[in-house]
Each structure stands twice: as structure tokens, then as C-alpha cells.
Short mmCIF file of C-alpha atoms in Angstrom, two decimals:
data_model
loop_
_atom_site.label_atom_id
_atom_site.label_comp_id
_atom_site.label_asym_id
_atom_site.label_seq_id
_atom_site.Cartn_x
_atom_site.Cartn_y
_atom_site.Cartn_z
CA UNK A 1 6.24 24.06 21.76
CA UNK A 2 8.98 27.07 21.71
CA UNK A 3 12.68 26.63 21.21
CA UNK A 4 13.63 27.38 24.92
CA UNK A 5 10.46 25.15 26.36
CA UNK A 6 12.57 22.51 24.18
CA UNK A 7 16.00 23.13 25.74
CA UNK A 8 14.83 22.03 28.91
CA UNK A 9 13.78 18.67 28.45
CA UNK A 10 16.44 16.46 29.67
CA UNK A 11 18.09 13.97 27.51
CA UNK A 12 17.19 11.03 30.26
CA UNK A 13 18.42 7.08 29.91
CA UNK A 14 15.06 6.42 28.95
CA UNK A 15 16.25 8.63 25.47
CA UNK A 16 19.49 6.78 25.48
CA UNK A 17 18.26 3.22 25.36
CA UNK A 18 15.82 4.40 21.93
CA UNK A 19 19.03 5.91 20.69
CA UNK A 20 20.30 2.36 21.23
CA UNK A 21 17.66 0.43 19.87
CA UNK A 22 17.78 3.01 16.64
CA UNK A 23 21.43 2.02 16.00
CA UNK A 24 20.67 -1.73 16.61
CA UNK A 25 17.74 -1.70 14.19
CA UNK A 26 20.02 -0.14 11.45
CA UNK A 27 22.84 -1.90 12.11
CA UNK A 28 22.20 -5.22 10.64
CA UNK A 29 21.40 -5.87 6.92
CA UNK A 30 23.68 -2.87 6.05
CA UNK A 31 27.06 -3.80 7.78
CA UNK A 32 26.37 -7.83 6.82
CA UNK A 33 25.23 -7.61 3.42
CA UNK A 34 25.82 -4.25 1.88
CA UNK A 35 30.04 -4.88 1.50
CA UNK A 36 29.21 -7.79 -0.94
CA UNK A 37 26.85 -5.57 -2.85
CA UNK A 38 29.48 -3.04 -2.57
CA UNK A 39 32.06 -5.93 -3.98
CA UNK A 40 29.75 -6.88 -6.87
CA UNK A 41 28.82 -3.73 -8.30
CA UNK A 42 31.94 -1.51 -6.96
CA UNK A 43 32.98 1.46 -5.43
CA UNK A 44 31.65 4.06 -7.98
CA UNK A 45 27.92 2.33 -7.91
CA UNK A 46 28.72 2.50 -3.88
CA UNK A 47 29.43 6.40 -4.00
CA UNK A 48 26.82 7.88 -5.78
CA UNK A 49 23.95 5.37 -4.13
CA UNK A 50 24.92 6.94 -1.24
CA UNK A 51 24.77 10.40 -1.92
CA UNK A 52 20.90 9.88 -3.42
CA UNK A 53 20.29 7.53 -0.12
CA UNK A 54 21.76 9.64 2.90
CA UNK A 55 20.11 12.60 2.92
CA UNK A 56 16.66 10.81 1.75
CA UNK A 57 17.02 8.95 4.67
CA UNK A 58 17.21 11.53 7.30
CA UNK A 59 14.27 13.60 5.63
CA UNK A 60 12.06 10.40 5.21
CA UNK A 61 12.30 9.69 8.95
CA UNK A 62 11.64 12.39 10.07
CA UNK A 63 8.60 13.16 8.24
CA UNK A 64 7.32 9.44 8.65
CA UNK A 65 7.88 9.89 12.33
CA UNK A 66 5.54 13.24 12.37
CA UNK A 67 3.08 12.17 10.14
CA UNK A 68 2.80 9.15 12.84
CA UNK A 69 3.43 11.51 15.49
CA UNK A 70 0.18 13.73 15.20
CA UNK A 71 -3.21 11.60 15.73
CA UNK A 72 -4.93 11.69 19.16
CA UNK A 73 -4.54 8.07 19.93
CA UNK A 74 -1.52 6.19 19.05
CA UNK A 75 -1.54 2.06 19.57
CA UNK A 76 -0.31 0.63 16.09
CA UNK A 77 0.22 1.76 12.39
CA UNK A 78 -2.84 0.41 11.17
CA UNK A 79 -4.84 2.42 13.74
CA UNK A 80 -2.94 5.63 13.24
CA UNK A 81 -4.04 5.56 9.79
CA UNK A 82 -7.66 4.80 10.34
CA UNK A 83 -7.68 8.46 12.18
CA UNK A 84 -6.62 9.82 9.00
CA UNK A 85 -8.36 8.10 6.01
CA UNK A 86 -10.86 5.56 7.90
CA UNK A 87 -10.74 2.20 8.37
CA UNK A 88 -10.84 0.30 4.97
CA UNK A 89 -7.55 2.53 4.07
CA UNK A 90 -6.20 1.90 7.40
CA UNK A 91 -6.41 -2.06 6.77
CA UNK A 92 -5.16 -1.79 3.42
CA UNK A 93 -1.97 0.19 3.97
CA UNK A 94 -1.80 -1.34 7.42
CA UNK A 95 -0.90 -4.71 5.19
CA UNK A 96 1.62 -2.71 2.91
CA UNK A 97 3.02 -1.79 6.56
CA UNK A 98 3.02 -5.28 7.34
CA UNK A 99 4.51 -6.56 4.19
CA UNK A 100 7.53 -4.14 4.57
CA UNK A 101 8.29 -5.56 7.86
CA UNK A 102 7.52 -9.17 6.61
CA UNK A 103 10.37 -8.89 4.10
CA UNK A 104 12.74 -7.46 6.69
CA UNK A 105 12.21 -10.49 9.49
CA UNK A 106 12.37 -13.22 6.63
CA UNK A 107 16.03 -11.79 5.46
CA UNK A 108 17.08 -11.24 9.51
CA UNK A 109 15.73 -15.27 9.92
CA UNK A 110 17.74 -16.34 7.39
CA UNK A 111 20.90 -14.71 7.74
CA UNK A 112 20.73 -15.67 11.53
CA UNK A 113 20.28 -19.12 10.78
CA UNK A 114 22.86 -19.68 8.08
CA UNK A 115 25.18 -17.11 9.30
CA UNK A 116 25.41 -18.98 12.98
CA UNK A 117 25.26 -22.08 11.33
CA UNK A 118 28.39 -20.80 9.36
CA UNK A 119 30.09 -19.74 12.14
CA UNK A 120 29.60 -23.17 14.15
CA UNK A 121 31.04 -24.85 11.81
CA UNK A 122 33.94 -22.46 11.14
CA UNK A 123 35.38 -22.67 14.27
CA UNK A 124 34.92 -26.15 14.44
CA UNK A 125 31.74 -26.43 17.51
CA UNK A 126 30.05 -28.72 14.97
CA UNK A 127 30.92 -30.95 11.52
CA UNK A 128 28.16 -30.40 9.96
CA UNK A 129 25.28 -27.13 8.71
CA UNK A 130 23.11 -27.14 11.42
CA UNK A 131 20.91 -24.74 9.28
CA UNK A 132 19.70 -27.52 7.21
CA UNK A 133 17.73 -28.61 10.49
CA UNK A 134 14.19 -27.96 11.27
CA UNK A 135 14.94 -28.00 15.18
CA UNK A 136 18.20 -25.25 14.88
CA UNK A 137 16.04 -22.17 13.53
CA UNK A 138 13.37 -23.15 15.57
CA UNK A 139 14.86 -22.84 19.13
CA UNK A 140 17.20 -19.64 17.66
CA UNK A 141 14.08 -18.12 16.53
CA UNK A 142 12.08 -19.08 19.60
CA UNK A 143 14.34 -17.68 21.87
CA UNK A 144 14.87 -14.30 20.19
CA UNK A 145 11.01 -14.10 19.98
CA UNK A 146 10.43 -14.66 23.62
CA UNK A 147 13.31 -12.01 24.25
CA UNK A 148 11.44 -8.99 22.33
CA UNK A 149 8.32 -9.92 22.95
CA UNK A 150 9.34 -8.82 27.24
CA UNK A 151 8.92 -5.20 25.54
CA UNK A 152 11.45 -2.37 25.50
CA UNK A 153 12.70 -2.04 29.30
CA UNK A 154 13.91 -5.38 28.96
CA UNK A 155 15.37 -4.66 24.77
CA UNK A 156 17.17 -2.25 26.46
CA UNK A 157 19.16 -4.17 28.83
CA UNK A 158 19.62 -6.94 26.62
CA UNK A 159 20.32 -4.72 23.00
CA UNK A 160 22.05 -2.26 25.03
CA UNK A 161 25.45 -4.02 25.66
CA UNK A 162 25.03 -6.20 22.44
CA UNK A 163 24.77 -2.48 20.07
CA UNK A 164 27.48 -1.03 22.02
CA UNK A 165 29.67 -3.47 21.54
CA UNK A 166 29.04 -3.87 17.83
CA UNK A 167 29.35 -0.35 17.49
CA UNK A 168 32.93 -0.18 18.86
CA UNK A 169 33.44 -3.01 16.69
CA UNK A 170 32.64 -1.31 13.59
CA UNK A 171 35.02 1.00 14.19
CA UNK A 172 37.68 -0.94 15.79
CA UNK A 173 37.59 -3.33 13.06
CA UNK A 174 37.40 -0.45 10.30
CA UNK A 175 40.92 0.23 11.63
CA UNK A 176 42.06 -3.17 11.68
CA UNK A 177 40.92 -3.23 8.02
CA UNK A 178 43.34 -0.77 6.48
CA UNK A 179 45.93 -3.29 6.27
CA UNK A 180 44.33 -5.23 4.28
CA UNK A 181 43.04 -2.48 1.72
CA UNK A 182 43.70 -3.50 -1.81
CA UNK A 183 43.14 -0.57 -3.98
CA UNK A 184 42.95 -3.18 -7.09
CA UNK A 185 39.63 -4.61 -5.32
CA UNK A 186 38.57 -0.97 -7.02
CA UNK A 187 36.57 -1.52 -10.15
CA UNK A 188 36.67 0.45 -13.50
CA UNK A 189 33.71 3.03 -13.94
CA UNK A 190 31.31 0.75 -15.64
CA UNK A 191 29.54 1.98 -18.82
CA UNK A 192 26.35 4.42 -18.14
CA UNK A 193 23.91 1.92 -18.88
CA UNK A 194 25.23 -0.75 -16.63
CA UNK A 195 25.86 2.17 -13.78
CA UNK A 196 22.22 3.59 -13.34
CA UNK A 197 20.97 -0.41 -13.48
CA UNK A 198 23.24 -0.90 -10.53
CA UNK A 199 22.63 2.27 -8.86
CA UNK A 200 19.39 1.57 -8.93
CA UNK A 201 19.70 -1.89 -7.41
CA UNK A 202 22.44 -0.77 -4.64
CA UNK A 203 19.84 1.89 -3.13
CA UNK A 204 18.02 -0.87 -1.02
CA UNK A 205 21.23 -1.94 0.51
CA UNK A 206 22.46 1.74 0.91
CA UNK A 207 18.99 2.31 2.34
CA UNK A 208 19.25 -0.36 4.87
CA UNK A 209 22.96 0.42 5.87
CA UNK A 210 21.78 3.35 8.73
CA UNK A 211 17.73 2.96 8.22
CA UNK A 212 15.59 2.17 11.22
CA UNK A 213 12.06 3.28 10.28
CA UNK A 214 10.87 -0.08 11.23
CA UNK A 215 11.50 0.93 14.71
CA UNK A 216 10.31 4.30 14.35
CA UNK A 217 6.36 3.61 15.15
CA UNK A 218 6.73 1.29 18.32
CA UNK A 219 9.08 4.28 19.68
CA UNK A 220 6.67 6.73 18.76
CA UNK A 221 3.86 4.62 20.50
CA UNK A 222 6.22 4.39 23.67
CA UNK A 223 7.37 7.75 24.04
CA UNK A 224 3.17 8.88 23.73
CA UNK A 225 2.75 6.07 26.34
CA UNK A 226 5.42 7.24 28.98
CA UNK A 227 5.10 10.92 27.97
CA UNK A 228 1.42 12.96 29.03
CA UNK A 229 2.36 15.85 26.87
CA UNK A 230 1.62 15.14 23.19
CA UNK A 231 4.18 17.44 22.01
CA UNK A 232 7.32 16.55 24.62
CA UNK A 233 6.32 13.05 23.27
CA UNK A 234 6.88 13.98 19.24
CA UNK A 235 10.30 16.59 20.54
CA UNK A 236 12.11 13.57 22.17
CA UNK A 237 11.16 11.03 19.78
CA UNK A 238 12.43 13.30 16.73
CA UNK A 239 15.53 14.04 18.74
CA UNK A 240 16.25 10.44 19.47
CA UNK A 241 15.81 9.91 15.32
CA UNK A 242 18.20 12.54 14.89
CA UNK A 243 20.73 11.64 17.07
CA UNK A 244 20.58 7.86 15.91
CA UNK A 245 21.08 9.09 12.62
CA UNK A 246 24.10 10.68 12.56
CA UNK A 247 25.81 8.68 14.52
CA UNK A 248 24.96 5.57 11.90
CA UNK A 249 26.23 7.57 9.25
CA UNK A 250 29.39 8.82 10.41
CA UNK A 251 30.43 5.12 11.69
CA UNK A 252 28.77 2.71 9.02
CA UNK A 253 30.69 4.66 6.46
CA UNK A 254 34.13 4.42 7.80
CA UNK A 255 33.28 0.60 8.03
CA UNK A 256 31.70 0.38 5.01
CA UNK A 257 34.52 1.92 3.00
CA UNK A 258 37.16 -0.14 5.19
CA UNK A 259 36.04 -2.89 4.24
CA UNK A 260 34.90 -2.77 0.64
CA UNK A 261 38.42 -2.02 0.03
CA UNK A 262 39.38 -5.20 1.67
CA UNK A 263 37.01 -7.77 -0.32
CA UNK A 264 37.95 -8.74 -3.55
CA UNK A 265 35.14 -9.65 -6.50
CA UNK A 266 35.69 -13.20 -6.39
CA UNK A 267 35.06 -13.39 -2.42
CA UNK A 268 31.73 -11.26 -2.90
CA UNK A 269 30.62 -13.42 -5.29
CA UNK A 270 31.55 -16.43 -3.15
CA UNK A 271 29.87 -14.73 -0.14
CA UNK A 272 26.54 -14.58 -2.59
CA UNK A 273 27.01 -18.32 -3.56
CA UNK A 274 27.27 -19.76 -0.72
CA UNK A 275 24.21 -17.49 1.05
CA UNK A 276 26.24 -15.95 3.67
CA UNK A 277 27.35 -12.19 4.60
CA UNK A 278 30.69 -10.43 4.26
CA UNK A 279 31.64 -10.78 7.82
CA UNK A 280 31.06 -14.70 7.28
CA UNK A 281 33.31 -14.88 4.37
CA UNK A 282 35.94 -12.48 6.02
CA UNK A 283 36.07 -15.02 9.34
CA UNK A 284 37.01 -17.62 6.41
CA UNK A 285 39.84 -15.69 4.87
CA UNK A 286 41.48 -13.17 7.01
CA UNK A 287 43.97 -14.53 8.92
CA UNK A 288 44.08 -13.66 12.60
CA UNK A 289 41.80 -14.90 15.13
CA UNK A 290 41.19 -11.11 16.59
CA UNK A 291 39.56 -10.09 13.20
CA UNK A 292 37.49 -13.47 13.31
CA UNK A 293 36.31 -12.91 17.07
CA UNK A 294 35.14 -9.06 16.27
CA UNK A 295 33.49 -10.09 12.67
CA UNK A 296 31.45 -13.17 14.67
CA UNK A 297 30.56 -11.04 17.26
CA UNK A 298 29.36 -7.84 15.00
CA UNK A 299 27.81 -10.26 12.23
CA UNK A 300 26.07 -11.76 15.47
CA UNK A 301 25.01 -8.66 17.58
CA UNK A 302 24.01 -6.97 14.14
CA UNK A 303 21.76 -9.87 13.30
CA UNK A 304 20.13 -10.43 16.98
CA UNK A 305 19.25 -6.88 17.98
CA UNK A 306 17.98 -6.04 14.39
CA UNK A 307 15.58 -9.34 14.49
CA UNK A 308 14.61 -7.29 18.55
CA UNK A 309 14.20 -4.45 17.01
CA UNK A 310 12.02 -5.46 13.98
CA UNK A 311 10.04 -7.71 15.90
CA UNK A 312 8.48 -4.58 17.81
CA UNK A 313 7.31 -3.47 14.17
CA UNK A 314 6.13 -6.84 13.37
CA UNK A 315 4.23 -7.58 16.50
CA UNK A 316 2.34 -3.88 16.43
CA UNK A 317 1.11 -4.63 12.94
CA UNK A 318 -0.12 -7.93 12.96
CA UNK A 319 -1.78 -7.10 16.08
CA UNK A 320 -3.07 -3.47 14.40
CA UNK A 321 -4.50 -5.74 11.21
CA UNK A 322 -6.34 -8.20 14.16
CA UNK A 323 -7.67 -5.41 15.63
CA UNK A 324 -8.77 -3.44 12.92
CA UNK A 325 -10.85 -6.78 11.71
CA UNK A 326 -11.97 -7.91 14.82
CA UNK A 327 -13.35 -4.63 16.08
CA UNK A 328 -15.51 -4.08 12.92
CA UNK A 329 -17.51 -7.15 15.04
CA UNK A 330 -16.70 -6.76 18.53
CA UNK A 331 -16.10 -3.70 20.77
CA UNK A 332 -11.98 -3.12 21.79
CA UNK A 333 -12.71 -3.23 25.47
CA UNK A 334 -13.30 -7.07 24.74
CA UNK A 335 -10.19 -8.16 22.73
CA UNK A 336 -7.61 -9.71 25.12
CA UNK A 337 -4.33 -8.51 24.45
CA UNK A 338 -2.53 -11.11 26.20
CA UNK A 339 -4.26 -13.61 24.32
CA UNK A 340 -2.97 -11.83 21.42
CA UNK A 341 0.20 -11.77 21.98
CA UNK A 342 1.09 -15.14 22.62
CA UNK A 343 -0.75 -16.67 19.56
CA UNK A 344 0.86 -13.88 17.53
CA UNK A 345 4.28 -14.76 19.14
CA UNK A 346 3.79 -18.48 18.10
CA UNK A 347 2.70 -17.70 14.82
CA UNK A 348 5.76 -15.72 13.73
CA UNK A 349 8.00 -18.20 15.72
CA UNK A 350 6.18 -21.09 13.39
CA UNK A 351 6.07 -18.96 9.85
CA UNK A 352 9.98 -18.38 10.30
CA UNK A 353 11.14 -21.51 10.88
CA UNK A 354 9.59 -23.09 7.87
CA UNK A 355 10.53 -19.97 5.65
CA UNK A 356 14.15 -20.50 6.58
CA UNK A 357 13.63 -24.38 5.19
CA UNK A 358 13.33 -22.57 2.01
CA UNK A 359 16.77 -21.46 1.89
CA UNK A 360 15.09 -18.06 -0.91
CA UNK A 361 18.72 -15.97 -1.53
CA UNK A 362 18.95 -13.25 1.39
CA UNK A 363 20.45 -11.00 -0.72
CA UNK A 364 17.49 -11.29 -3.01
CA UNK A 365 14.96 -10.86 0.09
CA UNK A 366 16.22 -7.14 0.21
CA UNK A 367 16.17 -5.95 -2.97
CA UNK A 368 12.91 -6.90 -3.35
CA UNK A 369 11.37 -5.43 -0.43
CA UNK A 370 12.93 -2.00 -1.97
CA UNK A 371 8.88 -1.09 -3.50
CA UNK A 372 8.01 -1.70 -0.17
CA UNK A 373 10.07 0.65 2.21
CA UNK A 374 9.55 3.13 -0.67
CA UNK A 375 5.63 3.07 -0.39
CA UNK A 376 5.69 3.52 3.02
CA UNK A 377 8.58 5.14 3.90
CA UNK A 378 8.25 7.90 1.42
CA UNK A 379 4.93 7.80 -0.72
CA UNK A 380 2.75 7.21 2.23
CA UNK A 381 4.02 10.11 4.46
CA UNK A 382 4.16 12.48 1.27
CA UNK A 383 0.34 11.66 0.27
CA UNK A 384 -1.02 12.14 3.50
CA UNK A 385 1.32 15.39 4.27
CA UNK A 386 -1.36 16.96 0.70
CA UNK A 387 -4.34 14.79 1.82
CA UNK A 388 -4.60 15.08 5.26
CA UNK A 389 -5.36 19.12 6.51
CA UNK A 390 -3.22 18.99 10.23
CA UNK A 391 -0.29 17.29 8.30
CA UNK A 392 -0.30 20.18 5.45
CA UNK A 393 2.08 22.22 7.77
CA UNK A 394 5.16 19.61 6.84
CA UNK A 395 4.46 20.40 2.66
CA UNK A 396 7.57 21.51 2.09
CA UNK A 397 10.22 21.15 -1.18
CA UNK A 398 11.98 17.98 0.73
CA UNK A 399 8.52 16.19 0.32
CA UNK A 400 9.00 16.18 -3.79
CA UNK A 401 12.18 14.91 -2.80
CA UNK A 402 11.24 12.22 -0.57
CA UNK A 403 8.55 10.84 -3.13
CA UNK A 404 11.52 10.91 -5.80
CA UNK A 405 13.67 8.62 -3.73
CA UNK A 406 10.09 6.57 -3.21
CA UNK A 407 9.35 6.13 -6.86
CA UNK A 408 12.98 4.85 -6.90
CA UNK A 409 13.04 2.14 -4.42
CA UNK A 410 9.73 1.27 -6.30
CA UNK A 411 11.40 0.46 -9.65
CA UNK A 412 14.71 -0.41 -8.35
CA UNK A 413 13.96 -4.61 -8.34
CA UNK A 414 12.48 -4.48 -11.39
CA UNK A 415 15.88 -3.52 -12.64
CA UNK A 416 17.49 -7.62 -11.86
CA UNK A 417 15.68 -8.02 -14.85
CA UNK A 418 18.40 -6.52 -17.05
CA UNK A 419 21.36 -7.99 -14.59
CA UNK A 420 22.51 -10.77 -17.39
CA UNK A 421 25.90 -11.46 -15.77
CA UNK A 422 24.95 -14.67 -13.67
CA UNK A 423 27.48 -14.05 -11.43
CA UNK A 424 25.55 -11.25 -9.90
#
């Protein structure tokens, strides 16, 4: 499509509410947890993370969203695939897919069940952890299930308000943050051993602070649902990624740096002890119930609209893996969707709710999905950009880059091994 065939497509509220959506997916594990990674490993770890994670970012969405963007049909990840390479490596990437999501839903579970647990009992609605009860996560998680799974004209009306609000937050409570800055919270540039261990291990959480790939594929199946034209589909959907992005980046690191410079060592490390995120521990020990009200409501909003937006990506690949199984057997026309969707809805609902009995570290969940968003994120799109012949037209010097940042995310867990300080 030419430049000034481009200019005309309006920027409708359809567009708006994926720009939305975008932010709400992003905004989640990086405003909650990255400020006590931040706080653990410091401000220099913090800095140069982020200038190997930023740009990545932006090129490794946009390329995954093409590469996704360009088969004929275009229902789920694991189908899209099985265009390209056939069905066996459709399946078997299809559960990489899947496993990438997996990790992301698990941490989202867990921090929403703890963190409103925390928050009950901080301002005093209940005297004891309701996380610590089967029946808690289950109607929390049941609920937000049933909400995502009424699909994205209804995420839109319910996310919209929620990411707006948490938005303004950010950088409303960025402000109210300077206050409070400590520069002494600042810790010495740590040897160069120690520093490229914890570079290594800060990239998921710098990653995560303004990523929303797992949202990427259900948009891109949306906009080729609502949108005849093939290649009006792929313009608006790239232009919605590239509008989401910079907004993330330009607010999530004025909040970011706000409030790492308001969070001392010892209440990160109490944050990681006690299984909770920054804005938790900062509705603990800040005084003033304004800064308490905005850090429940962002830590909230983050946490519900990211669990929305992820459940889109969850939902489209378990259902893609189904598919792609059942169909080696059956013909398509004969697989009832709505069937589908409710046992898949009650499975994840199920699968959550004992997970979060488990109490696993969120912190931990993250880092170790890091191999995971780097295979598919980045080594996926690059491989099929050389294997496949229609995607050869995106080879281009970013790609290297891209698989770099891949390979890193891919050894970057491995790296806790040589984290002796059991503080951290």
C-alpha cells in the first residue's frame, strides 16, 4: 500500500481502544515488580538494561507483528505457523507460544491474589491473608476470566477507564514521588562481574516494563477480522503497536525512575520477602493516604487489565493447540467453538487457583520465563524472516539485532545461578 493510500485511513475508536489494551497489557509486571528489581540490583544495572531493552523492544514487535501479519488465514498462533512450516512445527512452537503466555498468567494470578489480599488487610477490610484461601483466588480469578472471555468490545469498555486511570496515575504519582527521592537509595557501581550477572537478570523485568507482544496476535487476528483489506489490516495494527509504544516508554520511565529513587534496599528486599510488589510495600510505608489510594488503585488496574489482556493470548493458544490436534482427526467445520471455550475457560479458571496455593516467588516466575519471550519474541520471527520466502523482504541488519537480544533473554535465568547473596 503507498504512503498517501496510508494517510487516509482514519485513526477510528476502534484503533484507540487496541492502543488501550496495548498500554494495559504492558502496564502490569513492569510498574509492580520492576522498582524492587530496580532496588535490589540499583540504578546503574537499571540504566544500561534499559538501553539494550528499549529499542529491542520496539524492533521485536514490530517484526513479530508482520511475520504474524502475512499468512492468508489468521485464527490463532499455532495456525499461523502451520501456513509457514506445516503442522508438526506449528504444534511444537504453538506450545513454546503457549508456555510464554503460561508463565505470564501464573505471575499476574499470583500477584493479584497476594497483592489484593495485601491490600485488604492493609487498610483494615479484613484481619487476616485471605490469599491463603482456596475460595479467594478462585472467585477473583473466576470473575476476571468471565470478564475477558466477553471478547474485546466489551475489554474495551471495561480496560478502557481502568488503563486510563492508571496511566494518569503513573504520572501523577511520579510527581508525588519527588519528595520522597533519596539520592542515598543510589547504589555504588558494582564490580564488572557482578554488573553483567545483574544486567543480565534485570532484562526480563526491563522487558516487561512497556512489552505487550502477548497481545499482539489476538489484535492482529481482530483487526484481519473487522478489516477486508489484508494490508489496511497489517497498516493499523502496526500503527496501533507504534503508538502504544511510545507512549509506554515515555511514561513508565518517569515512574520508574521516580520511584526507584524513593525505595530504599532494605524495603525491596522486604517487598521480595514477603511476595508482594513495590506499590504494596509503598501503601505500607509512605505516609499519606493520597499516595496509598493512587498506589492501590495502579497496583490494582495494572494487575486486572494485564490478566484481560493476557488472557486473549492464552485463550487463542490453547484453543490453536486443540485445534491443531483435533483436526488431524476430524474436519474444522465440526469442532464447536463454543464448546471450546467454556471448557477452556474452566480449565484455566481451575489450573490458577491451585497454582496460586503454591505460593512459587513471583518475582522468580518472570525471570524465568525470560528463554521464553526470547524464543518467540525474537528467535522465532528472525528464523522464519531467512526461512520463509514472502517474509525475506523484512531481512534487514535490526534482525541480527533482535536475535542478539533473543539469545540474551535465553541465558539471562541461568545467570541466578551465580546470585550468592541470599538476600537477592
Amino acid at each position: 500500500m503507498k504512503d498517501n493510500h496510508k494517510s487516509k485511513i482514519p485513526f477510528t475508536s476502534y484503533d484507540l481502544g487496541w492502543v488501550i489494551l496495548c498500554i494495559g497489557m504492558a502496564i502490569g509486571s513492569g510498574i509492580v515488580l520492576m522498582p524492587i528489581q530496580i532496588g535490589l540490583k540499583g540504578v546503574w544495572v537499571f540504566l544500561f538494561s534499559i538501553l539494550l531493552s528499549y529499542p529491542a523492544i520496539y524492533l521485536l514487535q514490530n517484526l513479530y507483528l508482520r511475520t504474524l501479519s502475512e499468512t492468508k488465514e489468521c485464527d490463532n498462533y499455532t495456525g499461523i505457523i502451520t501456513q509457514y512450516l506445516g503442522k508438526n512445527w506449528g504444534i511444537a512452537l504453538g506450545i513454546i507460544y503457549f508456555l510464554m503466555l503460561l508463565t505470564g498468567i501464573l505471575g499476574y494470578s499470583l500477584a493479584i491474589t497476594y497483592d489484593g489480599a495485601s491490600y485488604l488487610k492493609t487498610f483494615g477490610l479484613t484481619n487476616k491473608t485471605l490469599s491463603d484461601s482456596f475460595w479467594f483466588p478462585l472467585i477473583i480469578l473466576s470473575l476476571l476470566v468471565f470478564i475477558a472471555s466477553q471478547g474485546e468490545k466489551i475489554l474495551f469498555k471495561i480496560s478502557g477507564p481502568m488503563v486510563i486511570i492508571k496511566f494518569g496515575i503513573i504520572l501523577i504519582l511520579g510527581f508525588f514521588m519527588i519528595p520522597h527521592w533519596n539520592f542515598d537509595n543510589i547504589k555504588a557501581m558494582p564490580d564488572l562481574l557482578s554488573f553483567t550477572r545483574d544486567v543480565f537478570l534485570t532484562l526480563p523485568f526491563t522487558l516487561y516494563s512497556i512489552l505487550f507482544v502477548q497481545i499482539l496476535n489476538p489484535m492482529n487476528i481482530a483487526y484481519r477480522k473487522v478489516e477486508n483489506n489484508k494490508e489496511i489490516a497489517i497498516y493499523r495494527a502496526i500503527r496501533t503497536n507504534r503508538i502504544a509504544y511510545f507512549v509506554l516508554a515515555v511514561g513508565v520511565l518517569f515512574y520508574a525512575f521516580s520511584f526507584t529513587f524513593s525505595i530504599s534496599y532494605e524495603q525491596a528486599v522486604s517487598a521480595f520477602e514477603q511476595n508482594i510488589s513495590a506499590l504494596a510495600i509503598a501503601a505500607q510505608v509512605i505516609p499519606g493516604s493520597t499516595v496509598k489510594v493512587m498506589a492501590t488503585l495502579l497496583n490494582i488496574f495494572s494487575l486486572i487489565t494485564a490478566f484481560l489482556g493476557i488472557y486473549l493470548g492464552i485463550h487463542e493458544s490453547i484453543k490453536g493447540i486443540i485445534v491443531n490436534i483435533i483436526s488431524r482427526f476430524i474436519p474444522n467445520n465440526k469442532i464447536s467453538n463454543k464448546l471450546l471455550d467454556i471448557l477452556i475457560g474452566i480449565f484455566v479458571i481451575l489450573s490458577l487457583s491451585i497454582w496460586v496455593s503454591t505460593k512459587f516467588p513471583v518475582l522468580l516466575v518472570f525471570q524465568l520465563a525470560g528463554p521464553l519471550y526470547g524464543i518467540v519474541a525474537c528467535l522465532i520471527p528472525v528464523y522464519l524472516v531467512y526461512k520463509v520466502d514472502s517474509l525475506q523482504k523484512y531481512k534487514k541488519y535490526s534482525s541480527i539485532y533482535i536475535a542478539f537480544f533473543g539469545l540474551l533473554l535465553c541465558i539471562s535465568p541461568f545467570l541466578k545461578l551465580f546470585e550468592w547473596n541470599k538476600d537477592v
